[in-house]
Structures are given as C-alpha cells and as structure tokens.
CSV table of C-alpha atoms and ligand atoms in Angstrom, one decimal:
chain,number,residue,atom,x,y,z
E,532,MET,CA,-103.0,-13.6,-32.8
E,533,LYS,CA,-99.7,-14.3,-34.5
E,534,PRO,CA,-96.8,-14.7,-32.2
E,535,THR,CA,-94.4,-11.7,-32.5
E,536,LEU,CA,-90.8,-12.1,-33.2
E,537,SER,CA,-89.9,-11.2,-29.6
E,538,THR,CA,-92.2,-13.9,-28.2
E,539,LEU,CA,-90.5,-16.5,-30.4
E,540,VAL,CA,-87.1,-15.3,-29.2
E,541,GLN,CA,-88.3,-15.6,-25.6
E,542,ILE,CA,-89.6,-19.1,-26.2
E,543,GLN,CA,-86.2,-20.0,-27.7
E,544,ILE,CA,-84.4,-18.7,-24.7
E,545,LEU,CA,-86.7,-20.7,-22.4
E,546,VAL,CA,-86.0,-23.9,-24.3
E,547,LEU,CA,-82.3,-23.3,-24.2
E,548,HIS,CA,-82.5,-22.7,-20.4
E,549,LEU,CA,-84.4,-26.0,-20.0
E,550,LEU,CA,-81.8,-27.9,-22.0
E,551,VAL,CA,-79.0,-26.4,-19.9
E,552,VAL,CA,-80.8,-27.4,-16.7
E,553,LEU,CA,-81.6,-30.9,-18.0
E,554,SER,CA,-78.0,-31.5,-19.2
E,555,ALA,CA,-76.6,-30.3,-15.8
E,556,SER,CA,-78.8,-32.7,-13.8
E,557,GLN,CA,-78.0,-35.8,-15.8
E,558,ASP,CA,-74.6,-35.0,-17.3
E,559,PHE,CA,-73.0,-38.5,-16.9
E,560,ASP,CA,-73.9,-42.1,-16.2
E,561,PHE,CA,-71.3,-43.3,-13.7
E,562,PHE,CA,-67.8,-42.7,-12.3
E,563,TYR,CA,-64.7,-44.6,-13.0
E,564,PHE,CA,-62.7,-44.7,-9.8
E,565,VAL,CA,-59.1,-45.1,-11.1
E,566,GLN,CA,-56.1,-46.1,-9.0
E,567,GLN,CA,-52.6,-46.4,-10.4
E,568,TRP,CA,-49.6,-48.5,-9.4
E,569,PRO,CA,-46.6,-46.1,-8.8
E,570,GLY,CA,-44.1,-48.7,-9.8
E,571,SER,CA,-45.6,-49.0,-13.3
E,572,PHE,CA,-45.7,-45.2,-13.7
E,573,CYS,CA,-42.1,-44.9,-12.7
E,574,ASP,CA,-40.4,-47.6,-14.7
E,575,ARG,CA,-41.6,-46.6,-18.2
E,576,ARG,CA,-39.2,-45.1,-20.7
E,577,GLN,CA,-39.9,-41.6,-19.4
E,578,SER,CA,-39.3,-41.6,-15.6
E,579,CYS,CA,-41.3,-40.1,-12.8
E,580,CYS,CA,-40.6,-37.6,-10.0
E,581,TYR,CA,-41.4,-38.1,-6.4
E,582,PRO,CA,-43.5,-35.4,-4.8
E,583,THR,CA,-41.8,-32.7,-2.8
E,584,THR,CA,-43.3,-34.4,0.3
E,585,GLY,CA,-41.2,-37.6,-0.3
E,586,LYS,CA,-41.4,-41.0,-1.9
E,587,PRO,CA,-45.1,-42.2,-1.9
E,588,ALA,CA,-45.9,-45.4,0.0
E,589,SER,CA,-45.7,-48.7,-1.9
E,590,ASP,CA,-49.5,-48.7,-2.5
E,591,PHE,CA,-52.0,-47.9,-5.2
E,592,GLY,CA,-52.5,-44.1,-5.5
E,593,ILE,CA,-55.7,-42.4,-6.7
E,594,HIS,CA,-55.5,-41.2,-10.2
E,595,GLY,CA,-59.0,-39.8,-10.4
E,596,LEU,CA,-62.7,-40.1,-10.1
E,597,TRP,CA,-64.0,-39.7,-13.7
E,598,PRO,CA,-67.5,-39.1,-14.8
E,599,ASN,CA,-68.2,-41.4,-17.8
E,600,TYR,CA,-71.0,-42.4,-20.2
E,601,ASP,CA,-72.3,-45.9,-20.7
E,602,ASP,CA,-71.2,-45.7,-24.3
E,603,GLY,CA,-67.6,-45.4,-23.2
E,604,SER,CA,-67.1,-41.7,-23.9
E,605,TYR,CA,-66.8,-39.1,-21.2
E,606,PRO,CA,-67.4,-35.4,-20.6
E,607,SER,CA,-64.4,-33.2,-19.7
E,608,ASN,CA,-63.7,-29.6,-18.7
E,609,CYS,CA,-67.3,-29.0,-18.1
E,610,ASP,CA,-67.1,-25.6,-16.4
E,611,SER,CA,-64.7,-23.0,-17.8
E,612,GLY,CA,-65.8,-20.7,-15.0
E,613,SER,CA,-64.6,-23.0,-12.3
E,614,SER,CA,-61.2,-22.9,-10.7
E,615,PHE,CA,-59.4,-25.2,-8.2
E,616,ASP,CA,-59.4,-23.8,-4.7
E,617,ALA,CA,-56.7,-25.4,-2.7
E,618,SER,CA,-58.0,-23.8,0.5
E,619,ALA,CA,-61.3,-25.6,0.1
E,620,ILE,CA,-59.6,-29.0,0.7
E,621,SER,CA,-57.0,-27.9,3.3
E,622,ASP,CA,-58.5,-30.3,5.9
E,623,LEU,CA,-57.9,-33.2,3.5
E,624,ILE,CA,-54.3,-32.3,2.6
E,625,ASP,CA,-52.6,-35.1,4.6
E,626,ARG,CA,-54.9,-37.7,3.1
E,627,MET,CA,-54.4,-36.2,-0.4
E,628,GLN,CA,-50.6,-36.3,0.0
E,629,SER,CA,-50.6,-40.0,1.1
E,630,ASP,CA,-53.4,-41.4,-1.1
E,631,TRP,CA,-53.4,-39.2,-4.2
E,632,PRO,CA,-49.6,-38.5,-4.7
E,633,THR,CA,-48.4,-36.9,-7.9
E,634,LEU,CA,-45.5,-38.6,-9.8
E,635,ALA,CA,-45.2,-36.0,-12.6
E,636,CYS,CA,-42.0,-34.2,-13.3
E,637,PRO,CA,-40.8,-31.8,-12.2
E,638,SER,CA,-41.4,-32.6,-8.5
E,639,SER,CA,-44.3,-30.7,-7.0
E,640,ASP,CA,-46.6,-30.8,-4.0
E,641,GLY,CA,-49.5,-32.3,-5.9
E,642,THR,CA,-51.6,-29.1,-6.3
E,643,LYS,CA,-51.2,-29.1,-10.0
E,644,PHE,CA,-52.3,-32.8,-10.3
E,645,TRP,CA,-55.4,-32.2,-8.2
E,646,SER,CA,-56.2,-29.0,-10.0
E,647,HIS,CA,-56.0,-30.8,-13.3
E,648,GLU,CA,-58.3,-33.6,-12.0
E,649,TRP,CA,-60.8,-31.1,-10.7
E,650,LEU,CA,-60.9,-29.0,-13.8
E,651,LYS,CA,-60.9,-31.9,-16.4
E,652,HIS,CA,-63.2,-34.4,-14.5
E,653,GLY,CA,-64.5,-32.9,-11.3
E,654,THR,CA,-66.3,-30.0,-13.0
E,655,CYS,CA,-68.4,-32.6,-14.9
E,656,SER,CA,-70.0,-33.9,-11.7
E,657,GLU,CA,-70.3,-30.5,-10.0
E,658,SER,CA,-74.1,-30.9,-9.9
E,659,VAL,CA,-73.7,-33.8,-7.4
E,660,LEU,CA,-70.3,-33.2,-5.7
E,661,ASP,CA,-68.8,-29.8,-4.9
E,662,GLU,CA,-65.0,-29.6,-4.8
E,663,HIS,CA,-64.6,-30.7,-1.2
E,664,SER,CA,-67.1,-33.6,-1.6
E,665,TYR,CA,-65.5,-34.7,-4.8
E,666,PHE,CA,-62.0,-35.2,-3.3
E,667,GLU,CA,-63.4,-36.5,0.0
E,668,THR,CA,-65.6,-39.1,-1.9
E,669,ALA,CA,-62.5,-40.4,-3.8
E,670,LEU,CA,-60.5,-40.7,-0.6
E,671,ASN,CA,-63.3,-42.6,1.1
E,672,LEU,CA,-63.7,-44.9,-1.8
E,673,LYS,CA,-60.0,-45.8,-1.6
E,674,LYS,CA,-60.4,-46.6,2.1
E,675,GLU,CA,-63.3,-48.8,1.3
E,676,VAL,CA,-61.5,-51.0,-1.1
E,677,ASP,CA,-57.8,-51.8,-0.3
E,678,LEU,CA,-56.6,-53.1,-3.6
E,679,LEU,CA,-53.1,-53.9,-2.5
E,680,GLN,CA,-54.3,-55.9,0.5
E,681,ILE,CA,-56.8,-57.8,-1.7
E,682,LEU,CA,-54.1,-58.8,-4.2
E,683,GLN,CA,-51.6,-59.7,-1.5
E,684,LYS,CA,-54.2,-62.0,0.2
E,685,ALA,CA,-54.5,-63.8,-3.2
E,686,GLY,CA,-50.7,-64.2,-3.3
E,687,ILE,CA,-50.2,-61.4,-5.9
E,688,GLN,CA,-47.3,-59.2,-4.7
E,689,PRO,CA,-45.5,-56.2,-6.2
E,690,ASP,CA,-42.3,-58.3,-6.5
E,691,ASP,CA,-41.5,-57.9,-10.2
E,692,GLY,CA,-43.2,-61.2,-10.8
E,693,LEU,CA,-45.5,-62.2,-13.6
E,694,TYR,CA,-49.2,-62.9,-12.8
E,695,SER,CA,-52.0,-63.9,-15.0
E,696,LEU,CA,-54.4,-61.0,-15.8
E,697,ASP,CA,-57.3,-63.4,-15.0
E,698,SER,CA,-56.0,-64.1,-11.5
E,699,ILE,CA,-55.7,-60.3,-10.7
E,700,SER,CA,-59.1,-59.6,-12.1
E,701,GLU,CA,-60.6,-62.6,-10.2
E,702,ALA,CA,-59.0,-61.7,-6.9
E,703,ILE,CA,-60.6,-58.2,-7.1
E,704,SER,CA,-64.0,-59.5,-8.3
E,705,ASN,CA,-64.0,-62.1,-5.4
E,706,ALA,CA,-63.2,-59.5,-2.8
E,707,THR,CA,-65.4,-56.6,-4.0
E,708,GLY,CA,-68.2,-58.3,-5.8
E,709,TYR,CA,-67.5,-56.3,-8.9
E,710,ALA,CA,-65.3,-57.0,-12.0
E,711,PRO,CA,-62.5,-54.4,-12.3
E,712,GLY,CA,-61.2,-52.8,-15.5
E,713,ILE,CA,-57.4,-53.4,-15.7
E,714,GLU,CA,-55.1,-51.2,-17.8
E,715,CYS,CA,-51.5,-52.0,-18.6
E,716,ASN,CA,-48.6,-50.1,-19.8
E,717,VAL,CA,-45.1,-51.2,-20.8
E,718,ASP,CA,-41.9,-50.9,-18.9
E,719,ALA,CA,-38.6,-49.7,-20.5
E,720,SER,CA,-38.0,-53.2,-21.9
E,721,GLY,CA,-41.5,-53.5,-23.4
E,722,ASN,CA,-43.0,-55.9,-20.8
E,723,SER,CA,-46.8,-55.6,-20.2
E,724,GLN,CA,-47.4,-54.5,-16.6
E,725,LEU,CA,-50.2,-53.7,-14.2
E,726,TYR,CA,-50.7,-50.0,-14.4
E,727,GLN,CA,-54.3,-48.9,-13.4
E,728,ILE,CA,-57.3,-50.5,-11.9
E,729,TYR,CA,-60.8,-49.1,-12.6
E,730,LEU,CA,-63.9,-49.7,-10.4
E,731,CYS,CA,-67.2,-48.2,-11.2
E,732,VAL,CA,-69.2,-46.0,-8.9
E,733,ASP,CA,-72.8,-44.8,-9.2
E,734,ASN,CA,-73.3,-41.3,-10.4
E,735,SER,CA,-73.9,-39.9,-6.9
E,736,GLY,CA,-70.5,-41.2,-5.8
E,737,SER,CA,-72.1,-43.3,-3.0
E,738,LYS,CA,-71.5,-47.0,-4.0
E,739,PHE,CA,-69.6,-49.3,-6.2
E,740,ILE,CA,-71.6,-50.8,-9.1
E,741,GLU,CA,-71.0,-53.2,-11.9
E,742,CYS,CA,-69.3,-51.5,-14.8
E,743,SER,CA,-71.4,-51.1,-18.0
E,744,VAL,CA,-68.3,-50.6,-20.1
E,745,PHE,CA,-64.6,-51.2,-19.5
E,746,PRO,CA,-61.6,-49.2,-20.5
E,747,ASN,CA,-59.2,-50.4,-23.2
E,748,SER,CA,-57.0,-52.7,-21.3
E,749,GLN,CA,-53.9,-53.2,-23.5
E,750,CYS,CA,-52.7,-56.1,-21.2
E,751,ASP,CA,-51.0,-59.3,-22.2
E,752,SER,CA,-52.4,-62.5,-20.6
E,753,LYS,CA,-49.5,-62.5,-18.1
E,754,ILE,CA,-48.4,-59.2,-16.7
E,755,GLU,CA,-45.7,-57.9,-14.4
E,756,PHE,CA,-46.4,-56.4,-11.0
E,757,PRO,CA,-43.3,-54.2,-10.5
E,758,SER,CA,-41.9,-53.5,-7.1
E,759,PHE,CA,-41.9,-49.9,-5.9
A,185,NAG,C1,-62.2,-66.6,-6.4
A,185,NAG,O1,-63.3,-67.3,-5.9
A,185,NAG,C2,-63.4,-68.6,-6.4
A,185,NAG,C3,-64.7,-69.3,-5.9
A,185,NAG,O2,-64.7,-69.2,-4.4
A,185,NAG,C4,-62.1,-69.4,-6.1
A,185,NAG,O3,-62.2,-70.7,-6.6
A,185,NAG,C5,-60.9,-68.7,-6.7
A,185,NAG,O4,-59.7,-69.4,-6.4
A,185,NAG,C6,-60.9,-67.3,-6.2
A,185,NAG,N1,-59.8,-66.6,-7.0
A,185,NAG,C7,-58.9,-65.8,-6.5
A,185,NAG,C8,-57.8,-65.3,-7.4
A,185,NAG,O5,-58.8,-65.6,-5.3
C-alpha cells in the first residue's frame, strides 16, 4: 500500500516533535558562571548607577549563569513564552540584592537585570533548572568560590594597583583547581582592567568543571584592579 499524503504529514509531524524533544534535552554543553568587578563597571567612560537599595559591597557581583556551547557560541532567548516571575524568587531577594546587584542606569531595584538574565540565558537551561533553581544555583556557586578572598590571599587587592594577568589567573587556578576566563575592559583613561571572571560549570549546574573554551579576554599582560 502506498502511504497517503496524510500519513506522510503525520510522520513529518512526529519527526519534528522528536527534534524538539531532543534539542530541549541537550540544548547546551556547559554554563559560564560570570562575576563582575563593580569598580571596573563603574569607572568606564559611561558611568554606573547604584541600585535603589544602596551602594553594593566591595565584592564581585554575579553577572549571570550562561548556557554555552563547546564551540564558543551560545543559545539565547530560548522560550518566548516564558516570563520572569519576581514572586517565584521572593525568598532569595536579600541574597539577590547583595550578590547580584544591578549597576545599570537609571537606578533600579535589580528586577530588570534579573529578568533580562532569565529571559536571555535562563530560558536556555529551563529543561534542567526552573526559574527558582536557576537563581539559587548561581547564588550557591558564588558562595562556593569566594573570588575576592582568593585574590586577596594571593596579595591581589582592589587598590588601583597593576597586577599581572598571569598572577590573577594562577591564584584562581590554584585555589579552585580550574583555570578561569578573565575579561578586561578599559577605564576612562584607556587602562586595561579586571572586569569579569568566568568559571565553567557542568550542564546540570552542580559542579565546577574545566572550561572547554574561553571567552575573548581583551586584557593587557598587566591589568588594573580598581578600588570600589
Ligand atoms: C600557585 O601555586 C604554585 C605551586 O604551588 C605556586 O608556586 C604559586 O606561587 C601559586 N601562585 C599564586 C598566584 O598563588
């Protein structure tokens, strides 16, 4: 018997469903856990705004937990049907305000920053972490690796001094067992400075792993660690 057109259409629909299911269950390879130094966000040519809850601590703040592929590319905005529900993370709000502060202008309470992170990145790992788990996972990862303490123990302080990129990288590798990705930006006078530190996390969000690919670093060999 020859397959009818409608059978063919049904098979096509089945195959499409299968592809959607497969892509949803293995939609990325690992996470970048990215923390930013507020002093380096705030002394660029365009300035920053402290959150309405006040000046953040002189500490690294979470930028995001970003699903990534081993080839260096990344998925984004994976679920147009998803929205950010602030009430789903109301129990985490104190930790969010201290560990994941917004520095964008105009001043705000952080909701816009967290919503952006969830919609752009978090929705790409929805198959493993729902909204609450996503934010809680990032907060717990920050607690697990205290970057400022690690650097300070190696004599690297946010004192506007210059430090070798290698010494910063080595201090973090020594303390965590994993080589970090380090991204620089430039201050208003054009000096290369320590902006963001990337650590890699397995695609269930449960443990740090060796990075398979590093972000573009844009650092000089000696970089400034601005005070904040
Ligand atoms: C990292 O560890 C090595 C080997 O123990 C040591 O020689 C080096 O000074 C350490 N580097 C930093 C920056 O702490």
